[in-house]
Short mmCIF file of C-alpha atoms in Angstrom, two decimals:
data_model
loop_
_atom_site.label_atom_id
_atom_site.label_comp_id
_atom_site.label_asym_id
_atom_site.label_seq_id
_atom_site.Cartn_x
_atom_site.Cartn_y
_atom_site.Cartn_z
CA UNK G 159 64.28 -59.76 75.99
CA UNK G 160 66.15 -59.76 73.18
CA UNK G 161 63.32 -59.53 71.29
CA UNK G 162 62.29 -56.50 73.13
CA UNK G 163 65.08 -55.30 72.94
CA UNK G 164 65.47 -55.19 68.82
CA UNK G 165 61.62 -54.55 69.27
CA UNK G 166 62.87 -51.61 70.76
CA UNK G 167 66.06 -50.29 68.84
CA UNK G 168 63.69 -50.76 65.47
CA UNK G 169 61.14 -48.07 66.77
CA UNK G 170 63.91 -45.95 68.01
CA UNK G 171 65.39 -46.15 64.35
CA UNK G 172 62.57 -45.57 62.50
CA UNK G 173 61.56 -42.45 64.51
CA UNK G 174 64.88 -40.82 64.06
CA UNK G 175 64.55 -41.73 59.96
CA UNK G 176 61.34 -40.55 60.13
CA UNK G 177 62.68 -37.19 61.77
CA UNK G 178 65.34 -37.08 60.10
CA UNK G 179 63.01 -36.99 56.48
CA UNK G 180 60.30 -34.83 58.06
CA UNK G 181 63.63 -31.92 58.60
CA UNK G 182 65.43 -32.64 55.22
CA UNK G 183 61.64 -31.94 53.43
CA UNK G 184 60.74 -28.88 55.90
CA UNK G 185 59.51 -26.51 53.62
CA UNK G 186 56.44 -29.28 52.53
CA UNK G 187 55.55 -29.80 56.15
CA UNK G 188 55.44 -25.62 56.94
CA UNK G 189 53.79 -24.43 53.90
CA UNK G 190 50.79 -25.21 51.93
CA UNK G 191 50.82 -22.95 49.00
CA UNK G 192 47.68 -22.67 46.57
CA UNK G 193 48.40 -21.03 42.67
CA UNK G 194 44.50 -20.35 41.53
CA UNK G 195 42.73 -17.07 42.74
CA UNK G 196 39.00 -18.28 43.56
CA UNK G 197 38.50 -14.42 44.85
CA UNK G 198 38.92 -11.04 44.33
CA UNK G 199 38.06 -8.00 46.59
CA UNK G 200 35.68 -6.83 43.70
CA UNK G 201 33.44 -9.55 44.05
CA UNK G 202 33.07 -8.80 47.62
CA UNK G 203 32.30 -4.75 46.57
CA UNK G 204 35.68 -3.53 47.18
CA UNK G 205 38.01 -1.63 44.49
CA UNK G 206 41.91 -3.17 44.55
CA UNK G 207 44.64 -2.55 43.11
CA UNK G 208 47.18 -5.38 42.07
CA UNK G 209 51.11 -4.82 43.00
CA UNK G 210 54.24 -6.34 41.76
CA UNK G 211 56.83 -6.12 44.00
CA UNK G 212 60.66 -6.85 43.46
CA UNK G 213 62.54 -8.44 46.82
CA UNK G 214 65.93 -7.51 47.85
CA UNK G 215 66.66 -10.75 46.40
CA UNK G 216 65.33 -10.22 42.74
CA UNK G 217 61.55 -12.35 43.32
CA UNK G 218 58.47 -10.73 42.49
CA UNK G 219 55.73 -10.79 44.80
CA UNK G 220 52.28 -9.97 44.54
CA UNK G 221 50.33 -8.25 46.61
CA UNK G 222 46.41 -5.96 46.76
CA UNK G 223 45.92 -2.63 48.10
CA UNK G 224 42.66 -1.63 48.74
CA UNK G 225 42.30 2.01 48.77
CA UNK G 226 40.29 3.31 51.37
CA UNK G 227 40.16 7.40 51.54
CA UNK G 228 38.59 7.73 54.76
CA UNK G 229 41.20 5.40 56.85
CA UNK G 230 43.00 7.02 59.30
CA UNK G 231 45.23 3.59 58.65
CA UNK G 232 46.09 1.06 56.29
CA UNK G 233 46.76 -2.56 57.30
CA UNK G 234 49.72 -4.17 56.03
CA UNK G 235 48.77 -8.08 56.32
CA UNK G 236 50.48 -11.29 56.21
CA UNK G 237 48.19 -14.36 56.05
CA UNK G 238 48.80 -18.00 57.02
CA UNK G 239 50.36 -20.83 55.61
CA UNK G 240 47.53 -22.21 53.36
CA UNK G 241 45.96 -21.21 50.51
CA UNK G 242 46.65 -17.68 48.94
CA UNK G 243 44.70 -14.05 49.07
CA UNK G 244 42.10 -15.46 47.18
CA UNK G 245 40.97 -16.89 50.33
CA UNK G 246 40.49 -14.13 52.41
CA UNK G 247 38.97 -11.77 50.79
CA UNK G 248 36.19 -11.59 53.00
CA UNK G 249 38.43 -10.61 55.86
CA UNK G 250 39.98 -7.61 53.62
CA UNK G 251 36.56 -6.49 53.31
CA UNK G 252 35.85 -6.44 56.96
CA UNK G 253 38.56 -4.48 57.53
CA UNK G 254 37.68 -1.91 55.32
CA UNK G 255 34.61 -1.54 56.35
CA UNK G 256 35.63 -0.79 59.67
CA UNK G 257 37.40 2.09 57.91
CA UNK G 258 40.81 0.42 57.19
CA UNK G 259 42.57 0.68 53.69
CA UNK G 260 44.32 -2.69 53.13
CA UNK G 261 47.61 -3.96 51.84
CA UNK G 262 47.97 -7.51 51.69
CA UNK G 263 50.96 -9.06 50.61
CA UNK G 264 51.41 -12.63 48.67
CA UNK G 265 54.17 -14.67 49.38
CA UNK G 266 56.97 -16.20 47.40
CA UNK G 267 55.01 -19.73 46.20
CA UNK G 268 51.93 -18.42 46.81
CA UNK G 269 49.50 -17.49 44.12
CA UNK G 270 50.50 -14.86 41.67
CA UNK G 271 53.71 -14.78 43.55
CA UNK G 272 57.12 -16.32 41.85
CA UNK G 273 59.46 -18.17 44.10
CA UNK G 274 59.86 -20.78 46.82
CA UNK G 275 59.00 -20.23 50.49
CA UNK G 276 61.11 -20.05 53.44
CA UNK G 277 61.20 -18.27 56.64
CA UNK G 278 64.54 -15.90 55.32
CA UNK G 279 62.57 -15.18 52.36
CA UNK G 280 59.16 -14.84 54.01
CA UNK G 281 61.28 -11.74 55.88
CA UNK G 282 62.15 -10.40 52.54
CA UNK G 283 58.78 -9.88 51.62
CA UNK G 284 57.86 -8.34 54.09
CA UNK G 285 60.30 -5.75 54.34
CA UNK G 286 59.43 -5.30 50.79
CA UNK G 287 55.58 -5.02 51.42
CA UNK G 288 57.11 -1.94 53.86
CA UNK G 289 58.94 -0.40 51.33
CA UNK G 290 56.44 0.11 48.44
CA UNK G 291 53.34 0.87 51.07
CA UNK G 292 54.99 3.54 52.74
CA UNK G 293 57.68 4.25 49.84
CA UNK G 294 56.06 3.81 46.99
CA UNK G 295 52.28 4.87 47.74
CA UNK G 296 53.55 7.25 50.49
CA UNK G 297 51.28 6.07 53.47
CA UNK G 298 53.42 7.10 56.32
CA UNK G 299 54.17 4.78 58.85
CA UNK G 300 52.48 5.94 61.75
CA UNK G 301 49.87 5.87 59.65
CA UNK G 302 50.75 1.74 59.24
CA UNK G 303 48.84 -1.44 61.17
CA UNK G 304 50.96 -4.46 60.84
CA UNK G 305 49.06 -7.45 61.08
CA UNK G 306 49.67 -10.93 61.00
CA UNK G 307 47.35 -14.38 61.31
CA UNK G 308 49.49 -17.60 62.36
CA UNK G 309 52.41 -18.34 60.26
CA UNK G 310 51.93 -14.57 58.97
CA UNK G 311 53.06 -13.49 63.09
CA UNK G 312 56.31 -14.49 62.08
CA UNK G 313 57.05 -12.10 59.38
CA UNK G 314 54.77 -9.72 61.40
CA UNK G 315 56.72 -9.70 64.74
CA UNK G 316 59.96 -9.78 61.84
CA UNK G 317 59.28 -6.64 60.54
CA UNK G 318 57.95 -4.33 63.30
CA UNK G 319 61.13 -5.18 64.94
CA UNK G 320 63.02 -3.29 61.99
CA UNK G 321 60.70 -0.67 61.40
CA UNK G 322 57.93 2.17 63.29
CA UNK G 323 54.72 0.83 62.44
CA UNK G 324 52.01 2.53 64.09
CA UNK G 325 50.98 -0.98 66.18
CA UNK G 326 51.25 -4.34 65.64
CA UNK G 327 48.63 -7.05 65.60
CA UNK G 328 48.87 -11.05 66.24
CA UNK G 329 46.09 -13.04 65.51
CA UNK G 330 46.75 -16.98 66.52
CA UNK G 331 50.22 -16.48 66.84
CA UNK G 332 52.91 -19.15 67.49
CA UNK G 333 55.52 -18.89 70.01
CA UNK G 334 57.87 -20.32 67.62
CA UNK G 335 58.44 -23.36 65.20
CA UNK G 336 60.44 -25.36 67.47
CA UNK G 337 57.40 -25.33 70.04
CA UNK G 338 54.61 -26.14 67.13
CA UNK G 339 56.35 -29.28 66.13
CA UNK G 340 56.27 -30.31 70.05
CA UNK G 341 52.17 -29.20 69.50
CA UNK G 342 52.04 -31.68 65.70
CA UNK G 343 54.43 -34.07 66.58
CA UNK G 344 54.52 -35.00 70.36
CA UNK G 345 56.13 -38.52 70.08
CA UNK G 346 59.06 -37.22 67.23
CA UNK G 347 61.68 -35.68 68.13
CA UNK G 348 61.26 -33.24 65.17
CA UNK G 349 61.34 -29.73 67.26
CA UNK G 350 65.05 -30.98 67.42
CA UNK G 351 65.79 -30.96 63.86
CA UNK G 352 63.73 -28.09 62.62
CA UNK G 353 65.82 -25.08 60.85
CA UNK G 354 62.86 -22.81 60.80
CA UNK G 355 62.19 -20.73 64.16
CA UNK G 356 59.81 -18.14 63.96
CA UNK G 357 61.21 -16.97 67.30
CA UNK G 358 57.84 -14.49 68.25
CA UNK G 359 57.87 -14.90 71.46
CA UNK G 360 61.45 -13.74 71.81
CA UNK G 361 61.84 -11.44 68.93
CA UNK G 362 58.34 -9.46 70.28
CA UNK G 363 60.16 -7.92 73.34
CA UNK G 364 62.22 -5.90 71.00
CA UNK G 365 58.46 -4.20 69.33
CA UNK G 366 58.17 -0.92 71.18
CA UNK G 367 54.60 -0.19 69.23
CA UNK G 368 51.49 -0.88 70.53
CA UNK G 369 50.28 -4.67 70.27
CA UNK G 370 47.04 -6.80 70.33
CA UNK G 371 46.94 -10.27 70.71
CA UNK G 372 43.61 -11.99 69.46
CA UNK G 373 43.83 -15.59 70.12
CA UNK G 374 40.95 -18.46 69.43
CA UNK G 375 39.46 -20.15 72.00
CA UNK G 376 39.22 -23.15 70.55
CA UNK G 377 42.09 -22.96 68.42
CA UNK G 378 42.79 -26.55 67.30
CA UNK G 379 46.22 -25.73 65.70
CA UNK G 380 48.01 -23.38 68.02
CA UNK G 381 47.08 -23.33 71.64
CA UNK G 382 45.71 -19.91 72.62
CA UNK G 383 48.38 -20.56 75.43
CA UNK G 384 50.68 -20.30 72.70
CA UNK G 385 49.61 -16.24 72.05
CA UNK G 386 49.14 -15.69 75.80
CA UNK G 387 52.66 -15.99 75.86
CA UNK G 388 53.68 -13.79 73.10
CA UNK G 389 51.37 -11.46 74.64
CA UNK G 390 52.45 -11.40 77.61
CA UNK G 391 56.33 -10.75 76.41
CA UNK G 392 55.25 -7.76 74.74
CA UNK G 393 56.00 -3.89 75.90
CA UNK G 394 52.89 -2.14 77.38
CA UNK G 395 50.95 -0.60 75.92
CA UNK G 396 49.26 -3.83 74.59
CA UNK G 397 45.34 -5.82 74.47
CA UNK G 398 44.66 -9.14 74.75
CA UNK G 399 41.30 -11.08 73.24
CA UNK G 400 40.77 -14.49 73.45
CA UNK G 401 37.26 -14.86 71.44
CA UNK G 402 35.15 -18.17 70.53
CA UNK G 403 35.97 -20.05 67.56
CA UNK G 404 38.10 -21.94 65.90
CA UNK G 405 41.55 -21.22 64.17
CA UNK G 406 40.00 -20.70 60.79
CA UNK G 407 36.50 -19.38 61.46
CA UNK G 408 36.94 -17.62 64.79
CA UNK G 409 36.67 -14.34 63.14
CA UNK G 410 33.00 -15.25 61.80
CA UNK G 411 32.28 -17.12 64.62
CA UNK G 412 32.69 -14.40 66.76
CA UNK G 413 32.25 -11.21 64.14
CA UNK G 414 31.16 -8.55 66.23
CA UNK G 415 33.68 -9.10 69.07
CA UNK G 416 36.56 -9.51 66.58
CA UNK G 417 35.11 -5.81 65.15
CA UNK G 418 35.41 -4.56 68.64
CA UNK G 419 38.49 -5.64 69.82
CA UNK G 420 40.00 -3.81 66.99
CA UNK G 421 37.95 -0.92 67.17
CA UNK G 422 38.95 -0.65 70.88
CA UNK G 423 42.77 -1.08 70.10
CA UNK G 424 42.20 1.46 67.12
CA UNK G 425 40.98 4.36 69.22
CA UNK G 426 43.71 3.49 71.62
CA UNK G 427 46.22 4.77 69.47
CA UNK G 428 47.13 8.26 68.72
CA UNK G 429 45.83 10.41 65.69
CA UNK G 430 48.51 9.91 63.06
CA UNK G 431 49.81 13.35 61.88
CA UNK G 432 47.79 15.01 58.95
CA UNK G 433 49.65 14.76 55.50
CA UNK G 434 51.29 17.83 54.92
CA UNK G 435 49.55 20.29 52.15
CA UNK G 436 50.62 20.43 48.53
CA UNK G 437 53.22 22.89 47.61
CA UNK G 438 52.32 26.29 46.89
CA UNK G 439 52.48 27.41 42.95
CA UNK G 440 51.55 30.83 41.38
CA UNK G 441 48.83 29.97 38.64
CA UNK G 442 49.94 31.25 35.39
#
């Protein structure tokens, strides 16, 4: 009996110690940035601009702007937790061919951006991207569709509670970080110790614009049930799509259905107000 008790205490202490170490090194279990850009939009035939944005706390982050003169809307995109913008050029080209302009932000610590990531810092990066797009580039808010995939659902939802975009699109969103910790580490009490929240399922109740949630049916990282919970918590009008494929390839596996979901959602949005005409000036 004493041996069993000793083994049990030893295992418990080991679990607590491991969970404590993981909590102390939390960012290394959430963010997986890459510094090397493996591609640019030019390599898939899309013209783009490099944008350099200073956040409110003085960090310079990098973004790409893919203008589209025919676009009714511009997608302001927040990517997932691994790699950088260069890993997503095919997605940006796909949106561009759909008739959208694209503005994609590189979180601090990723690609060519300065700094190190954290939940609050990603929120600052998102707000800086919105300011650059709607301020410096003068894209009207009613023409901006905020989009976030996987981890990017966190800054996307947070931003949509602070500003008034045309719409919010979430792809493979998580409910919150503690829920994710329970999925990834079911036998460790990590969910009780995580400091990051990314509480999408709570915050989306405060989003007033139309919402679309797309989830991969065979998502091996974020269960589709999480995406459904986020969708159920959102206000109307909203649209749900469950598409065949895994977490990172569903839009390749289900390209036609993916584009159809986007088209149907965009068609539901009211036509943005046309830009004002330039001021009249007399010739001289």
